[in-house]
mmCIF file with all atom_site columns, C-alpha atoms in Angstrom:
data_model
loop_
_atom_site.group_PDB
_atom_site.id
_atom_site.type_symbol
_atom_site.label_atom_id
_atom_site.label_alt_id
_atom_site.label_comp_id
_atom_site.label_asym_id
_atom_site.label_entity_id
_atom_site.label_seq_id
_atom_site.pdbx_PDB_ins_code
_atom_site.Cartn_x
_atom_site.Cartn_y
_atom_site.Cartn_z
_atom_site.occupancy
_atom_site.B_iso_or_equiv
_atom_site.pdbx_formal_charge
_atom_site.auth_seq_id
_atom_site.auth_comp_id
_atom_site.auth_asym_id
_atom_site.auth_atom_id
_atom_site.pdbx_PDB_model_num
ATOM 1   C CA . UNK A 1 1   ? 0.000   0.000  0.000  1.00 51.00 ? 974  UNK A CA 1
ATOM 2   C CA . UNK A 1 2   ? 1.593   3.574  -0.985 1.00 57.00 ? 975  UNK A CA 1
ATOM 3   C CA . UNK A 1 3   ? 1.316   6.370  1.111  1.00 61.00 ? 976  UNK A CA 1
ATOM 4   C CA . UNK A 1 4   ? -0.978  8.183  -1.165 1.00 67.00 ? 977  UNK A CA 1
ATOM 5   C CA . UNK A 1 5   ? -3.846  5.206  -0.901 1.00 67.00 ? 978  UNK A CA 1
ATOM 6   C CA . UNK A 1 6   ? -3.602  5.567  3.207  1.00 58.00 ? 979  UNK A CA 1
ATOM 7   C CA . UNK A 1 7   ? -4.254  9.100  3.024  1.00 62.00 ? 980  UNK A CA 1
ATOM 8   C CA . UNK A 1 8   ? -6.678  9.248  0.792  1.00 69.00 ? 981  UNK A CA 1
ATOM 9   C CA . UNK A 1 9   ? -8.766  6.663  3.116  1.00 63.00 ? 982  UNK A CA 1
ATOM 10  C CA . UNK A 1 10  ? -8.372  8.796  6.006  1.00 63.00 ? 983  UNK A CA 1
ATOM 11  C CA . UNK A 1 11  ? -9.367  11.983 4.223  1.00 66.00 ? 984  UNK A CA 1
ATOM 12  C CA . UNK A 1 12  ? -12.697 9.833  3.470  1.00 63.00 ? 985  UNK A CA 1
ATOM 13  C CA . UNK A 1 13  ? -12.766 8.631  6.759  1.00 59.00 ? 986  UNK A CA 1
ATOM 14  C CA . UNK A 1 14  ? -12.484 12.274 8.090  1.00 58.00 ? 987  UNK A CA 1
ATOM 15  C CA . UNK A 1 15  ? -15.263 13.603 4.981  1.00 60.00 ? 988  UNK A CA 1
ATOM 16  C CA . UNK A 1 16  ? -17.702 10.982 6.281  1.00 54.00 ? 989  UNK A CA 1
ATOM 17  C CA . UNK A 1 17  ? -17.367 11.875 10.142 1.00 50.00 ? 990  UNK A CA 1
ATOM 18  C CA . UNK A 1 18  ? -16.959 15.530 9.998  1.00 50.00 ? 991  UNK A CA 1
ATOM 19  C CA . UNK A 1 19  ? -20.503 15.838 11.165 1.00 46.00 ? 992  UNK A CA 1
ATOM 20  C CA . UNK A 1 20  ? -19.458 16.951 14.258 1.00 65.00 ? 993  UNK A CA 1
ATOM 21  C CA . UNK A 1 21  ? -16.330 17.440 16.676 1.00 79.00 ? 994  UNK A CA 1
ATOM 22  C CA . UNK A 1 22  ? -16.818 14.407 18.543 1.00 83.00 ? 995  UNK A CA 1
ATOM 23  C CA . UNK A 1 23  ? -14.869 12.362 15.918 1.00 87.00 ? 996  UNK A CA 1
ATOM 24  C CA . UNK A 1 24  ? -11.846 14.141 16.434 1.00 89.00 ? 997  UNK A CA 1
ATOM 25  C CA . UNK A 1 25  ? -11.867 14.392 20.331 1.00 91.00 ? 998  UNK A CA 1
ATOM 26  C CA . UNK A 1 26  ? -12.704 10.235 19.880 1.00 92.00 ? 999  UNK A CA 1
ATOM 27  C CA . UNK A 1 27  ? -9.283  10.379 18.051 1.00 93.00 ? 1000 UNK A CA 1
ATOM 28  C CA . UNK A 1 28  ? -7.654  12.916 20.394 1.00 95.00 ? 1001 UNK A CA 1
ATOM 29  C CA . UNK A 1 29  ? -8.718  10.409 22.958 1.00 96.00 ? 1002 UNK A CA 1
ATOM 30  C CA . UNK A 1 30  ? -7.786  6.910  21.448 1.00 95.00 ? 1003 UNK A CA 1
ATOM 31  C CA . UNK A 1 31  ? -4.445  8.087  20.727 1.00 95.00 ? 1004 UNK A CA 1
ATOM 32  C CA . UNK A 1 32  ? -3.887  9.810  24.510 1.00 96.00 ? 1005 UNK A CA 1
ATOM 33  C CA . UNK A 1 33  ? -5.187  6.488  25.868 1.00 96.00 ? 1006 UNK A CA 1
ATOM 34  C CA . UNK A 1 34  ? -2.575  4.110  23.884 1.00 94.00 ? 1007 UNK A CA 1
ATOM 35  C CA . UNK A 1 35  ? 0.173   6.711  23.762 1.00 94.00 ? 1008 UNK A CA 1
ATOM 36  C CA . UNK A 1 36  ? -0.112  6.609  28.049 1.00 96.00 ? 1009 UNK A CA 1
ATOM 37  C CA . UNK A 1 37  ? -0.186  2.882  27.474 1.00 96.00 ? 1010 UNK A CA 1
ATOM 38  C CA . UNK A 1 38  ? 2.291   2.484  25.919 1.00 92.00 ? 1011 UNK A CA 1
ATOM 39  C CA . UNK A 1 39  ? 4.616   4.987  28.307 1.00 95.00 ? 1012 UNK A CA 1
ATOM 40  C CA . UNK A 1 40  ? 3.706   3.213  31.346 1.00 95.00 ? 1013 UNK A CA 1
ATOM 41  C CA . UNK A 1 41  ? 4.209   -0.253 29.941 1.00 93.00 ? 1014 UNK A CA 1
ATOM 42  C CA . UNK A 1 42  ? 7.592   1.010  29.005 1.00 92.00 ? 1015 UNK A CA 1
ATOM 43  C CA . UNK A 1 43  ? 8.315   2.691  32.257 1.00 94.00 ? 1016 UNK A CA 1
ATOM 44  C CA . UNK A 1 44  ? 7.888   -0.597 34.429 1.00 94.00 ? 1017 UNK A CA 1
ATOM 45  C CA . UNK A 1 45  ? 9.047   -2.715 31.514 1.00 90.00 ? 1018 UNK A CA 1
ATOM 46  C CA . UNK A 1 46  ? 11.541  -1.816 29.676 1.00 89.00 ? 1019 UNK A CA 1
ATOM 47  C CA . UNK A 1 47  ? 13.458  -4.949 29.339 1.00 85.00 ? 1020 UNK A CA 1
ATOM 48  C CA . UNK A 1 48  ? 10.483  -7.124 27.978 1.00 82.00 ? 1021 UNK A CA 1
ATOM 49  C CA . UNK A 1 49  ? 9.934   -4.188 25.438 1.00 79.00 ? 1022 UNK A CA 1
ATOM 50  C CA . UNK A 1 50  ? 14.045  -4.216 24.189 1.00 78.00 ? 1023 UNK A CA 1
ATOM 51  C CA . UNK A 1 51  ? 13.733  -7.813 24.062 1.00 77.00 ? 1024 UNK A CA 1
ATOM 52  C CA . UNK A 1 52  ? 11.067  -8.082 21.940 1.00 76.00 ? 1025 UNK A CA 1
ATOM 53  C CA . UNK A 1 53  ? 11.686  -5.215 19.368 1.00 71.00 ? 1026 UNK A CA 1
ATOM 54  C CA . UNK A 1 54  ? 15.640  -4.311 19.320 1.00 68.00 ? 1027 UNK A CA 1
ATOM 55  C CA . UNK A 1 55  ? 18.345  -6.524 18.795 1.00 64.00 ? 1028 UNK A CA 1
ATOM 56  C CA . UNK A 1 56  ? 20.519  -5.435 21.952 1.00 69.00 ? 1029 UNK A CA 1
ATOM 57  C CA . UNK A 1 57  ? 20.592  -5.847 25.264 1.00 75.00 ? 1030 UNK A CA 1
ATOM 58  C CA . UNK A 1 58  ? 19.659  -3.756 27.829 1.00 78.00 ? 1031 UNK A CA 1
ATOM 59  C CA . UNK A 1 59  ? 22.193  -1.895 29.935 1.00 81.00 ? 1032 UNK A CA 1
ATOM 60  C CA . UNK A 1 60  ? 21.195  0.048  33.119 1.00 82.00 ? 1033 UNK A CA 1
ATOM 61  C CA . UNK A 1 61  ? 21.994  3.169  30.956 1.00 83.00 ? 1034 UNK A CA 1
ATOM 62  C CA . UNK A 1 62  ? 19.484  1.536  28.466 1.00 82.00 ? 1035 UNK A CA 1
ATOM 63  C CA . UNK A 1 63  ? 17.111  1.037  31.216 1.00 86.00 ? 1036 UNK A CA 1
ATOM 64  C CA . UNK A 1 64  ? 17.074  4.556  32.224 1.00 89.00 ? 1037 UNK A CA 1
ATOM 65  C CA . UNK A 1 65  ? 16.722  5.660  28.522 1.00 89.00 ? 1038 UNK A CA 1
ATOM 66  C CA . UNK A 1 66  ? 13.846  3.436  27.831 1.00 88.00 ? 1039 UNK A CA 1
ATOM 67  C CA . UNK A 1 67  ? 12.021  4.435  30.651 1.00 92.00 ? 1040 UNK A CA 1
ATOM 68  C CA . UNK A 1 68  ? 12.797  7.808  29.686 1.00 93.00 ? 1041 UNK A CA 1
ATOM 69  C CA . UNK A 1 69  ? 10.847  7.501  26.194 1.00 91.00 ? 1042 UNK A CA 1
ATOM 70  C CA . UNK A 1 70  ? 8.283   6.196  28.160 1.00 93.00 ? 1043 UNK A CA 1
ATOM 71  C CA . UNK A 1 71  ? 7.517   9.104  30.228 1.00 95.00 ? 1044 UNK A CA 1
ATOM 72  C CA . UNK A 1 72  ? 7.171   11.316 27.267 1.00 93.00 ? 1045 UNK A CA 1
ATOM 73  C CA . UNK A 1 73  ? 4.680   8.637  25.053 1.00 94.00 ? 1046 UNK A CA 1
ATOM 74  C CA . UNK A 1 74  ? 2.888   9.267  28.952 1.00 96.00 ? 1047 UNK A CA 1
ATOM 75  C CA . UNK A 1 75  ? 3.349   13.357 28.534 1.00 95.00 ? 1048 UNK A CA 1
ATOM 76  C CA . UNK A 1 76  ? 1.927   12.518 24.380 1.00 95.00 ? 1049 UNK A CA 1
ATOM 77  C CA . UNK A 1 77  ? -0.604  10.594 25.883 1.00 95.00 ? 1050 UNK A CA 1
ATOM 78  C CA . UNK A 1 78  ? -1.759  13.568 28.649 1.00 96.00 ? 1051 UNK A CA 1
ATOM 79  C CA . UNK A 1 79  ? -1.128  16.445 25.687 1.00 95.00 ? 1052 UNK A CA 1
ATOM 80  C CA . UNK A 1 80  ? -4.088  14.589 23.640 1.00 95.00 ? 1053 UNK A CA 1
ATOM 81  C CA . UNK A 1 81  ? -6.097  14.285 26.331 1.00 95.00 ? 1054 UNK A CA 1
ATOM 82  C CA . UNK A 1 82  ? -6.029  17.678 27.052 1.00 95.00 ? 1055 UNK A CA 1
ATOM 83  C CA . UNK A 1 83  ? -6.351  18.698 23.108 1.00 93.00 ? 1056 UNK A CA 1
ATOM 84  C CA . UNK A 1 84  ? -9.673  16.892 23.090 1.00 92.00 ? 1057 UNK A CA 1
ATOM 85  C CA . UNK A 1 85  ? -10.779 18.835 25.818 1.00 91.00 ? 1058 UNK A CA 1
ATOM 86  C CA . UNK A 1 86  ? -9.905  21.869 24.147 1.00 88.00 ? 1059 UNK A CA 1
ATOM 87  C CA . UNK A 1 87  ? -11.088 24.226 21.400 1.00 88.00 ? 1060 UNK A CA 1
ATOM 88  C CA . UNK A 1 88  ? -9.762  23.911 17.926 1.00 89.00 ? 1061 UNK A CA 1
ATOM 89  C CA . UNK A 1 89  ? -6.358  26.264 17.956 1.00 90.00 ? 1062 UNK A CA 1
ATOM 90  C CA . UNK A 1 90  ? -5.369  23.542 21.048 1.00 91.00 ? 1063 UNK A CA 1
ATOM 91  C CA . UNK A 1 91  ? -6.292  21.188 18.976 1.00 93.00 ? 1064 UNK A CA 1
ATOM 92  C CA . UNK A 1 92  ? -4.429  22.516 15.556 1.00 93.00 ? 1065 UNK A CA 1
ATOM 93  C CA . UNK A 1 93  ? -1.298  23.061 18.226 1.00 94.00 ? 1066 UNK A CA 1
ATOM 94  C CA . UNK A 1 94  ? -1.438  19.309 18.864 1.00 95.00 ? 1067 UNK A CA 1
ATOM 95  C CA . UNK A 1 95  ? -1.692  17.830 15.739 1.00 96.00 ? 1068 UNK A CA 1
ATOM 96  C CA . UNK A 1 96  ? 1.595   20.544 14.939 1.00 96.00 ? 1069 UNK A CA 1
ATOM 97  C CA . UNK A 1 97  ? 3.329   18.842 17.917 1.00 95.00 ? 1070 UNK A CA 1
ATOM 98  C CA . UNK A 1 98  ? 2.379   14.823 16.886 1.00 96.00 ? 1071 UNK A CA 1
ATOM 99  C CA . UNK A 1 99  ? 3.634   15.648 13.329 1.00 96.00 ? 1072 UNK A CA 1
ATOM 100 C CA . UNK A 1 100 ? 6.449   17.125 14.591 1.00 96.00 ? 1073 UNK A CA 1
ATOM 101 C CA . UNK A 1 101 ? 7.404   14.247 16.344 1.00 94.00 ? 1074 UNK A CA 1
ATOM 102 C CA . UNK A 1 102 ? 6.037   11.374 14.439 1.00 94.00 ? 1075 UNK A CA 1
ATOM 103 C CA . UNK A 1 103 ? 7.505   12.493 11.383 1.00 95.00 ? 1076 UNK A CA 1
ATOM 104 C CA . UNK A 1 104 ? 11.349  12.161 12.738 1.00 94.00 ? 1077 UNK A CA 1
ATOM 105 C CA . UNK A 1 105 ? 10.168  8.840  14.246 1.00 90.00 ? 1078 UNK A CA 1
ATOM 106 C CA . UNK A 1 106 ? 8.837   7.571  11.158 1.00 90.00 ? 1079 UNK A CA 1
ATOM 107 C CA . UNK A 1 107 ? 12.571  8.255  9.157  1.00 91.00 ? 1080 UNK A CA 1
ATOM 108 C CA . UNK A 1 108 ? 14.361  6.495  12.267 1.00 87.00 ? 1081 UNK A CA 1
ATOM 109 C CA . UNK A 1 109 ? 11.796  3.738  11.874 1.00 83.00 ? 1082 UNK A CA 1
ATOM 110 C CA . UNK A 1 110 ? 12.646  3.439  8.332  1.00 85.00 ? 1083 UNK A CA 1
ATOM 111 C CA . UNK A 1 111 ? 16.564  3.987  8.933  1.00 85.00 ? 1084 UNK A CA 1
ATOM 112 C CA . UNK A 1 112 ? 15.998  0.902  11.671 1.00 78.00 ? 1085 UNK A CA 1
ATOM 113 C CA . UNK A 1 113 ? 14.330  -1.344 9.838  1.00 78.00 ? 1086 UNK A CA 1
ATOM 114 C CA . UNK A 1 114 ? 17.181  -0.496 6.741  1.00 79.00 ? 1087 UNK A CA 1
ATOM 115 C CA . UNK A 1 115 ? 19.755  -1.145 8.832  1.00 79.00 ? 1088 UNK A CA 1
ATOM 116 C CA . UNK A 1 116 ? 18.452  -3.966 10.100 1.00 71.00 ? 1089 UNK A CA 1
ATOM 117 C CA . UNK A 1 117 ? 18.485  -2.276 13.866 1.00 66.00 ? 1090 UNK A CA 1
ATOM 118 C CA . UNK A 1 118 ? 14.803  -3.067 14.597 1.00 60.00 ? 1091 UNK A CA 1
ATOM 119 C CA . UNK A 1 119 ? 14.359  -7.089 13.494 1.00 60.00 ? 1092 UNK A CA 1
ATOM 120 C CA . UNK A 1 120 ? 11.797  -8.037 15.129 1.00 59.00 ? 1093 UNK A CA 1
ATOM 121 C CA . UNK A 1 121 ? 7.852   -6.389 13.897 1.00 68.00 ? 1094 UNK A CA 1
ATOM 122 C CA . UNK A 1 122 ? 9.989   -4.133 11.263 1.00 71.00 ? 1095 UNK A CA 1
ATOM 123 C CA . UNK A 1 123 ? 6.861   -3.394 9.270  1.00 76.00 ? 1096 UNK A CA 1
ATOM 124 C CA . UNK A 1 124 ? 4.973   -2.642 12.835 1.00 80.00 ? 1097 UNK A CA 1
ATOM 125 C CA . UNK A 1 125 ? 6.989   0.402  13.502 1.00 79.00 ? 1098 UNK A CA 1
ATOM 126 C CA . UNK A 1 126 ? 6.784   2.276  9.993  1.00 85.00 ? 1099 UNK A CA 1
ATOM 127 C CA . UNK A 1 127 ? 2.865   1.349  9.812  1.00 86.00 ? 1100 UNK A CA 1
ATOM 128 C CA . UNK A 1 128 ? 2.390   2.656  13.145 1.00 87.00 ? 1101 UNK A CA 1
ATOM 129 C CA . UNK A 1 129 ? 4.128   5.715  12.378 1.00 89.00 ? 1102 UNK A CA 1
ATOM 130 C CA . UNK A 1 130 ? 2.950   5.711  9.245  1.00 92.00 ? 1103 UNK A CA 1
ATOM 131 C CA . UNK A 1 131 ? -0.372  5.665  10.045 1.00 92.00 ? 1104 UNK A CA 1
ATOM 132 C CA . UNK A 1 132 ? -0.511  8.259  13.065 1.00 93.00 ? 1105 UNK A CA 1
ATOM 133 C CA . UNK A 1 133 ? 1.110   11.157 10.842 1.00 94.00 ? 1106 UNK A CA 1
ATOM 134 C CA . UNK A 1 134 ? -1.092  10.355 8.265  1.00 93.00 ? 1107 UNK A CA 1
ATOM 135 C CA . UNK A 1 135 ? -4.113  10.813 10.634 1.00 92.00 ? 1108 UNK A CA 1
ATOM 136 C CA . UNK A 1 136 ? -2.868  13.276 12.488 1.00 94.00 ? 1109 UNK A CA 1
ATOM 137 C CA . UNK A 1 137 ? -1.881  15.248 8.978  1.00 93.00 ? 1110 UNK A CA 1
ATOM 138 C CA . UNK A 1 138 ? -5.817  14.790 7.981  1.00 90.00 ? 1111 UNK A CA 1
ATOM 139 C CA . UNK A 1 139 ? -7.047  15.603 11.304 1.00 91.00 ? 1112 UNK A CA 1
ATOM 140 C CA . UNK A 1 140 ? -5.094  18.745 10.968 1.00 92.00 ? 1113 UNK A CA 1
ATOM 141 C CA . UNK A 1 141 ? -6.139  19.807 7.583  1.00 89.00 ? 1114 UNK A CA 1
ATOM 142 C CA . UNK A 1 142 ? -9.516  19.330 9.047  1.00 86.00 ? 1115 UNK A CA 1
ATOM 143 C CA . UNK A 1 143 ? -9.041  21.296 11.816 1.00 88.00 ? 1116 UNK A CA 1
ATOM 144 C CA . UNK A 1 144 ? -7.486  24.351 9.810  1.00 87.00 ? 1117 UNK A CA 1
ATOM 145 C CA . UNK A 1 145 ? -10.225 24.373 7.557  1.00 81.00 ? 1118 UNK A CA 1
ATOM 146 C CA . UNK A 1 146 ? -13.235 24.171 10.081 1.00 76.00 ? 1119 UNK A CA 1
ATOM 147 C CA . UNK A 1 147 ? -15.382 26.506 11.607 1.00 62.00 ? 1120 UNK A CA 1
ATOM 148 C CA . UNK A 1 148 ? -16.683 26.565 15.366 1.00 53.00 ? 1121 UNK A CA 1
ATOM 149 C CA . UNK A 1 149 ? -17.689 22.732 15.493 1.00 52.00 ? 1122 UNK A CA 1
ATOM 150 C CA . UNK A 1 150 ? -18.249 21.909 11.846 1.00 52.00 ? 1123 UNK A CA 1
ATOM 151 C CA . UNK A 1 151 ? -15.054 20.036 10.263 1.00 54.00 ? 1124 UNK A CA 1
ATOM 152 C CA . UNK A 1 152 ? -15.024 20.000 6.118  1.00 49.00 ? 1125 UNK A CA 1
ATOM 153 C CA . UNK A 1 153 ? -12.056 19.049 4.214  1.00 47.00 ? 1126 UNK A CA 1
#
């Protein structure tokens, strides 16, 4: 699947549930909710996590670092949450932040599945990436274009 065929399914997604704003807080939630997940489960485990996905072992300067990323997936996770309780230029700011960060993470994703860094659920880590820039790039254009609670794009 290209790049242009995912986008162009979550632009229709978006143009068939811009009815309203609760869409977008549902996404502003879903992705706070997994994105906190995802921190905590690498806060407390960081070993399982390195053992499953990287092809290294964990130091206690590893440790540390993991558990590091997984306090700020938990401060991504409380940013959305707080964007979907907000009104649209929190919102826009969000989406500017997630692209800002998911689009370096999705060339280091690439660069680690290349270089054969990340062996284990290589295609995982680009879709995932993939994927949430993609939506959060279509949320965004929805965003820009909308007006008080009705999204068009």
């Amino acid at each position: 699947m290209s790049s242009t065929f995912l986008l162009s399914l979550l632009s229709a997604f978006v143009r068939y549930t811009t009815a309203s704003m609760k869409w977008i807080k549902l996404f502003f939630y879903s992705v706070a909710f997994f994105a906190a997940m995802l921190g905590v489960i690498l806060i407390f485990y960081p070993t399982l996590i390195v053992t499953l996905f990287l092809n290294t072992p964990l130091t206690t300067s590893g440790t540390f670092f993991i558990r590091f990323i997984g306090t700020t997936l938990f401060g991504f996770g409380l940013l959305n949450a707080r964007a979907a309780t907000s009104n649209i230029d929190s919102m826009k700011i969000a989406c500017e932040v997630n692209i800002a960060s998911l689009a370096p993470a999705l060339v280091i994703s690439i660069y680690g599945a290349y270089s054969y860094i990340i062996v284990s659920h290589q295609l995982l880590f680009i879709g995932e990436h993939l994927v949430l820039l993609g939506s959060f790039v279509v949320v965004y254009t929805a965003l820009r274009r909308s007006t008080q609670n009705t999204l068009t794009l």
